[in-house]
Amino acid sequence: MQKLLILFVFFVSITTSAQTLKKFKLIDSVTQEVIPFANILFSKTDFKGTSSDIDGIFYIPSHLKTITVSYVGYETKVVIVEQLTSELIELTSKVSQLDEVFIDNENPAHRIIKNAVANKALNNPENLSLFTYTSYDKIYADMDGTKPQSDTLKTIQSAFKDSYLFITETIAKHKYLNPRFTEDSIIATRTSGFKNPNFALLANSLQPFSFYKEHLNLFEINYLNPISKGSTKKYKFRLKEEFIKNKDTIFVISFEPKANRNFDGLEGLLYINSNKYALESVDARTVNSGKVEFKLQQKYSYIDGNYWFPEQLNFEIVIGEGFGSFKYIGKSYLSEIKPNAPLSKKDFPLVSLTLSKNVGNKNSKYWDEYRKGILDKKELKTYVFIDSIGDKVNLDKVLALPQKLQKGRFPLKYIDIDLLNIFRANKHEDTRLGLGVYTNDNILENISFGAFAGYGIKDKEWKYGGSVAFDVPGKKDISIALDYKNTIREVGTFSGNEIENPFNPRNWIAREMDAVESISFRTDMKLLRNINWFIGFNTAEIKPLYDYTFNQNNISITNYNNTEVNIGISYHVNEKLINNFGIITRLPSNAPILNLMYSRGLNGALDGDFNYNKVKFTLDDSFIIKGIGETTYKLDLGYIDSTLPFGLLFTGEGTFDKKLPFIVENYFQTVKPYEFLSDRYAHLFTTHNFGRLFNNKGYFQPDVLLHNNIGIGSLKAASDHQFIDFSTKEELFLETGLELQNILKIPYLNIGYLGLGFGAFYRYGYHHLNNSNDNLALKLSFGFSFR
């Protein structure tokens, strides 16, 4: 009875409390947009009050007669509560006034910012040992409101005047175990126009989970955080307002990049709580970000009297300029936050983003339990309107497209077209035109049969092959493939080392080819976290298509057979996998990637002519040097323990070609394609991107990159290779280059720019050539950027 009485009193208290609070919403008097994080003062004597949340909503006790509402950039408004006729309260923006000028060490905002920086590690939620929470996410897309010029665009805008272009909602359970174990389990999803529940998008995956990292990565650009060490030297801070909230003081501080400072920065408002000098909320937007503008808002709450944790996360992305641009808005509301949930490594699957069963079959009552309020008229209209379109044109077919394109295929009803085999270019064939087709799941699920054929315009030869592939159902991402090929292969490449992308400039300058007829078997799998590995077997008849003889034990060999077993392991540090459109996708990361491949040649097996051990190791990594830029590097090592023909050795690391002068990453720029030959080597390729050193405004905004590449190698029995020209690099090879990216920028589809750059590279040291001009390589680079 005592427990029942306590429960009864508890619920009565909640009900009474709810009845004694009044709800209001702050909006801009002109734009009608919500005003978040405004200060609402209840009394001017004791300074008690509250603030509007990320949606402009706040609650006040019903007995209050007046409240004072203030927000940076708006006129302070005294509101007589009983005279309000609706929940909406409008604020009027005011003409900005010049801030008082402070000497840096006298600026009161600097003390607060420095205290916030000193407490970053304490307040950063991602430094917690573990936590769980539930999120309700909503993302919708809308068109720019500018008046269109063409009748077609007017028709499109008119059709969507009462609805958004797209809306999706998601409910997910999240788990985190420091430092790198995460799981986002989607338990409900709903998307306008689609019935397939595999489409699921989390709003908090498109913005930083917390505002505490030194650099905030937004659309692959690293923006310097205003809450970072030394930020007072790069940002201009102003203390705009301070007010009492409960027993703490809230400091409202504006920030923007200082003039003549060249770095990618943000501008906006920080709300810092005197309790641990933690960030209570932030309203930030990108500066000079070109065709993509990013705005983010975050609100934190004090959990369990110990931890500051995100409570609401909003973002707004505008892609393009003027009419034809699109606006993507995402809102994420966090609940059921548990900072000390009992978790272990075994509680986390290999794939971090998972979909539960029946995620698309939740009723409206279930959604109402998690939604923040109810859907407005425009959101409801979007579901009705877009769902009707989806039924007519079967939008679910669109879901298969990104999955196939990721593999280089275009889906038709029963077959997929192999886009990578339609066109290829190299100096041996000039141009190869062809076609590849594969059966898809509409014929046999998880099993695919395929074939390709192509004809070389210059060598007038057909290349062809066939394959059968099987994807093993389950969470281990296991695939098995059997291939037959009668084609050509560039010297120096072997299983796992080819460049599959036909648009990579390195493929265009390939000249020395072997004709190869091969049968291969390979299985790829993921049995351990962060580790992918494969086992393969290959046997091939090889015929050099260049003038060459290999001398083995005083026997001259031209054509030969090779049989080998391959084992490869790749380790992705801080790997995060998601189930995207029904396939496993790895999210981009700056963390190190290690690859190790071992090949064993089998003499006598299926007429194989050579015994050997071949090892190749690569390490790819990048890191940011604050205030200087980002450095990327690739360490590449190779070793062979036996004397082998030219086509099986290490070569092809050069990209110098006067007719095709393109910069190719992780290759030597001043070395001819087959200038060096090795059976053991070590290469290090480094690139440092200083960013935009000249200015961050105007038309001339190139990124400045410094390249430094070094290499060393050796070759046993060099005299065994006859009729070919090559050198060895027992002494250290050195080259340095300076590149200006995006010197010329061409607008593309109103969403970004196609960029043309230029680079100059010079080789020096022991391998310096006698003619100085031969040491210099002038090259072009191409790229795409949003700004």
PDB file of C-alpha atoms in Angstrom, residues 539-660:
ATOM      1  CA  THR A 539      47.393 -20.498 -62.524  1.00  0.00           C
ATOM      2  CA  ALA A 540      48.294 -18.750 -65.773  1.00  0.00           C
ATOM      3  CA  GLU A 541      50.032 -19.125 -69.113  1.00  0.00           C
ATOM      4  CA  ILE A 542      52.017 -15.928 -69.700  1.00  0.00           C
ATOM      5  CA  LYS A 543      53.372 -14.579 -73.005  1.00  0.00           C
ATOM      6  CA  PRO A 544      55.307 -11.272 -72.981  1.00  0.00           C
ATOM      7  CA  LEU A 545      54.094  -8.858 -75.653  1.00  0.00           C
ATOM      8  CA  TYR A 546      57.459  -7.047 -75.794  1.00  0.00           C
ATOM      9  CA  ASP A 547      60.960  -8.072 -76.841  1.00  0.00           C
ATOM     10  CA  TYR A 548      62.267  -9.979 -73.827  1.00  0.00           C
ATOM     11  CA  THR A 549      64.146 -13.120 -72.805  1.00  0.00           C
ATOM     12  CA  PHE A 550      64.664 -14.444 -69.280  1.00  0.00           C
ATOM     13  CA  ASN A 551      67.838 -16.432 -68.636  1.00  0.00           C
ATOM     14  CA  GLN A 552      67.249 -19.146 -66.014  1.00  0.00           C
ATOM     15  CA  ASN A 553      70.124 -21.558 -65.370  1.00  0.00           C
ATOM     16  CA  ASN A 554      71.561 -20.735 -68.825  1.00  0.00           C
ATOM     17  CA  ILE A 555      68.200 -21.543 -70.443  1.00  0.00           C
ATOM     18  CA  SER A 556      66.488 -18.739 -72.369  1.00  0.00           C
ATOM     19  CA  ILE A 557      62.793 -18.439 -71.545  1.00  0.00           C
ATOM     20  CA  THR A 558      60.227 -16.232 -73.262  1.00  0.00           C
ATOM     21  CA  ASN A 559      56.828 -17.746 -72.482  1.00  0.00           C
ATOM     22  CA  TYR A 560      56.231 -19.362 -69.100  1.00  0.00           C
ATOM     23  CA  ASN A 561      53.578 -20.698 -66.708  1.00  0.00           C
ATOM     24  CA  ASN A 562      53.008 -19.447 -63.203  1.00  0.00           C
ATOM     25  CA  THR A 563      50.965 -20.988 -60.401  1.00  0.00           C
ATOM     26  CA  GLU A 564      50.624 -19.273 -57.052  1.00  0.00           C
ATOM     27  CA  VAL A 565      48.642 -19.230 -53.810  1.00  0.00           C
ATOM     28  CA  ASN A 566      47.748 -15.820 -52.341  1.00  0.00           C
ATOM     29  CA  ILE A 567      46.836 -14.799 -48.817  1.00  0.00           C
ATOM     30  CA  GLY A 568      45.929 -11.208 -48.028  1.00  0.00           C
ATOM     31  CA  ILE A 569      45.048  -9.404 -44.801  1.00  0.00           C
ATOM     32  CA  SER A 570      43.902  -5.802 -44.398  1.00  0.00           C
ATOM     33  CA  TYR A 571      43.527  -4.075 -41.043  1.00  0.00           C
ATOM     34  CA  HIS A 572      41.460  -0.886 -40.783  1.00  0.00           C
ATOM     35  CA  VAL A 573      42.086   1.010 -37.561  1.00  0.00           C
ATOM     36  CA  ASN A 574      38.864   2.484 -36.144  1.00  0.00           C
ATOM     37  CA  GLU A 575      36.872   0.802 -38.891  1.00  0.00           C
ATOM     38  CA  LYS A 576      33.150   1.548 -39.000  1.00  0.00           C
ATOM     39  CA  LEU A 577      30.935  -0.559 -41.246  1.00  0.00           C
ATOM     40  CA  ILE A 578      27.305   0.121 -42.062  1.00  0.00           C
ATOM     41  CA  ASN A 579      24.633  -1.885 -43.821  1.00  0.00           C
ATOM     42  CA  ASN A 580      23.860   0.559 -46.618  1.00  0.00           C
ATOM     43  CA  PHE A 581      21.115  -0.383 -49.072  1.00  0.00           C
ATOM     44  CA  GLY A 582      21.551  -4.029 -48.126  1.00  0.00           C
ATOM     45  CA  ILE A 583      25.342  -4.134 -48.622  1.00  0.00           C
ATOM     46  CA  ILE A 584      28.248  -3.675 -46.242  1.00  0.00           C
ATOM     47  CA  THR A 585      29.906  -0.274 -46.684  1.00  0.00           C
ATOM     48  CA  ARG A 586      32.991   1.108 -44.939  1.00  0.00           C
ATOM     49  CA  LEU A 587      32.694   4.736 -43.829  1.00  0.00           C
ATOM     50  CA  PRO A 588      35.603   7.011 -44.862  1.00  0.00           C
ATOM     51  CA  SER A 589      38.181   7.495 -42.134  1.00  0.00           C
ATOM     52  CA  ASN A 590      41.579   9.128 -41.642  1.00  0.00           C
ATOM     53  CA  ALA A 591      42.691   6.216 -39.439  1.00  0.00           C
ATOM     54  CA  PRO A 592      45.593   3.995 -40.599  1.00  0.00           C
ATOM     55  CA  ILE A 593      44.991   1.148 -43.068  1.00  0.00           C
ATOM     56  CA  LEU A 594      47.472  -1.752 -43.194  1.00  0.00           C
ATOM     57  CA  ASN A 595      47.581  -4.286 -46.029  1.00  0.00           C
ATOM     58  CA  LEU A 596      49.737  -7.425 -46.142  1.00  0.00           C
ATOM     59  CA  MET A 597      49.800  -9.855 -49.067  1.00  0.00           C
ATOM     60  CA  TYR A 598      51.791 -13.066 -49.373  1.00  0.00           C
ATOM     61  CA  SER A 599      52.141 -15.118 -52.570  1.00  0.00           C
ATOM     62  CA  ARG A 600      53.741 -18.534 -52.868  1.00  0.00           C
ATOM     63  CA  GLY A 601      54.867 -19.712 -56.310  1.00  0.00           C
ATOM     64  CA  LEU A 602      54.399 -23.448 -56.881  1.00  0.00           C
ATOM     65  CA  ASN A 603      56.885 -25.075 -59.264  1.00  0.00           C
ATOM     66  CA  GLY A 604      55.374 -28.145 -60.897  1.00  0.00           C
ATOM     67  CA  ALA A 605      51.808 -27.450 -59.787  1.00  0.00           C
ATOM     68  CA  LEU A 606      49.660 -27.217 -62.950  1.00  0.00           C
ATOM     69  CA  ASP A 607      52.860 -26.736 -64.950  1.00  0.00           C
ATOM     70  CA  GLY A 608      54.045 -23.814 -62.805  1.00  0.00           C
ATOM     71  CA  ASP A 609      57.700 -22.954 -63.585  1.00  0.00           C
ATOM     72  CA  PHE A 610      58.824 -21.121 -60.435  1.00  0.00           C
ATOM     73  CA  ASN A 611      59.129 -21.508 -56.687  1.00  0.00           C
ATOM     74  CA  TYR A 612      59.158 -18.218 -54.794  1.00  0.00           C
ATOM     75  CA  ASN A 613      57.902 -16.242 -51.801  1.00  0.00           C
ATOM     76  CA  LYS A 614      56.557 -12.782 -52.509  1.00  0.00           C
ATOM     77  CA  VAL A 615      55.470 -10.281 -49.834  1.00  0.00           C
ATOM     78  CA  LYS A 616      53.902  -6.839 -50.250  1.00  0.00           C
ATOM     79  CA  PHE A 617      53.024  -4.495 -47.380  1.00  0.00           C
ATOM     80  CA  THR A 618      51.410  -1.036 -47.426  1.00  0.00           C
ATOM     81  CA  LEU A 619      50.461   1.458 -44.730  1.00  0.00           C
ATOM     82  CA  ASP A 620      48.180   4.403 -45.546  1.00  0.00           C
ATOM     83  CA  ASP A 621      47.639   7.123 -42.961  1.00  0.00           C
ATOM     84  CA  SER A 622      46.965  10.828 -42.512  1.00  0.00           C
ATOM     85  CA  PHE A 623      47.063  13.322 -39.662  1.00  0.00           C
ATOM     86  CA  ILE A 624      46.324  17.006 -39.101  1.00  0.00           C
ATOM     87  CA  ILE A 625      49.003  19.415 -37.913  1.00  0.00           C
ATOM     88  CA  LYS A 626      47.072  22.215 -36.281  1.00  0.00           C
ATOM     89  CA  GLY A 627      47.528  25.524 -38.038  1.00  0.00           C
ATOM     90  CA  ILE A 628      49.701  23.988 -40.751  1.00  0.00           C
ATOM     91  CA  GLY A 629      47.497  21.526 -42.616  1.00  0.00           C
ATOM     92  CA  GLU A 630      47.061  17.811 -43.221  1.00  0.00           C
ATOM     93  CA  THR A 631      49.741  15.252 -44.019  1.00  0.00           C
ATOM     94  CA  THR A 632      49.017  11.983 -45.810  1.00  0.00           C
ATOM     95  CA  TYR A 633      51.570   9.268 -46.424  1.00  0.00           C
ATOM     96  CA  LYS A 634      51.886   5.792 -47.885  1.00  0.00           C
ATOM     97  CA  LEU A 635      54.605   3.322 -46.911  1.00  0.00           C
ATOM     98  CA  ASP A 636      55.026   0.618 -49.582  1.00  0.00           C
ATOM     99  CA  LEU A 637      57.352  -2.400 -49.106  1.00  0.00           C
ATOM    100  CA  GLY A 638      57.987  -5.434 -51.332  1.00  0.00           C
ATOM    101  CA  TYR A 639      60.197  -8.545 -51.204  1.00  0.00           C
ATOM    102  CA  ILE A 640      60.819 -11.562 -53.486  1.00  0.00           C
ATOM    103  CA  ASP A 641      63.284 -14.286 -52.522  1.00  0.00           C
ATOM    104  CA  SER A 642      63.907 -15.796 -55.988  1.00  0.00           C
ATOM    105  CA  THR A 643      64.919 -14.698 -59.470  1.00  0.00           C
ATOM    106  CA  LEU A 644      61.778 -14.304 -61.610  1.00  0.00           C
ATOM    107  CA  PRO A 645      60.857 -13.013 -65.089  1.00  0.00           C
ATOM    108  CA  PHE A 646      60.299  -9.318 -65.693  1.00  0.00           C
ATOM    109  CA  GLY A 647      56.500  -9.554 -65.543  1.00  0.00           C
ATOM    110  CA  LEU A 648      56.520 -11.045 -62.011  1.00  0.00           C
ATOM    111  CA  LEU A 649      58.971  -8.555 -60.468  1.00  0.00           C
ATOM    112  CA  PHE A 650      58.310  -5.108 -58.985  1.00  0.00           C
ATOM    113  CA  THR A 651      58.172  -2.270 -61.506  1.00  0.00           C
ATOM    114  CA  GLY A 652      55.733   0.311 -62.830  1.00  0.00           C
ATOM    115  CA  GLU A 653      56.042   2.782 -59.941  1.00  0.00           C
ATOM    116  CA  GLY A 654      56.759   5.683 -62.297  1.00  0.00           C
ATOM    117  CA  THR A 655      54.213   7.993 -63.976  1.00  0.00           C
ATOM    118  CA  PHE A 656      56.365  10.369 -66.062  1.00  0.00           C
ATOM    119  CA  ASP A 657      54.877  10.625 -69.564  1.00  0.00           C
ATOM    120  CA  LYS A 658      55.141  13.834 -71.580  1.00  0.00           C
ATOM    121  CA  LYS A 659      51.998  13.109 -73.603  1.00  0.00           C
ATOM    122  CA  LEU A 660      49.872  12.302 -70.530  1.00  0.00           C
TER     123      LEU A 660
END
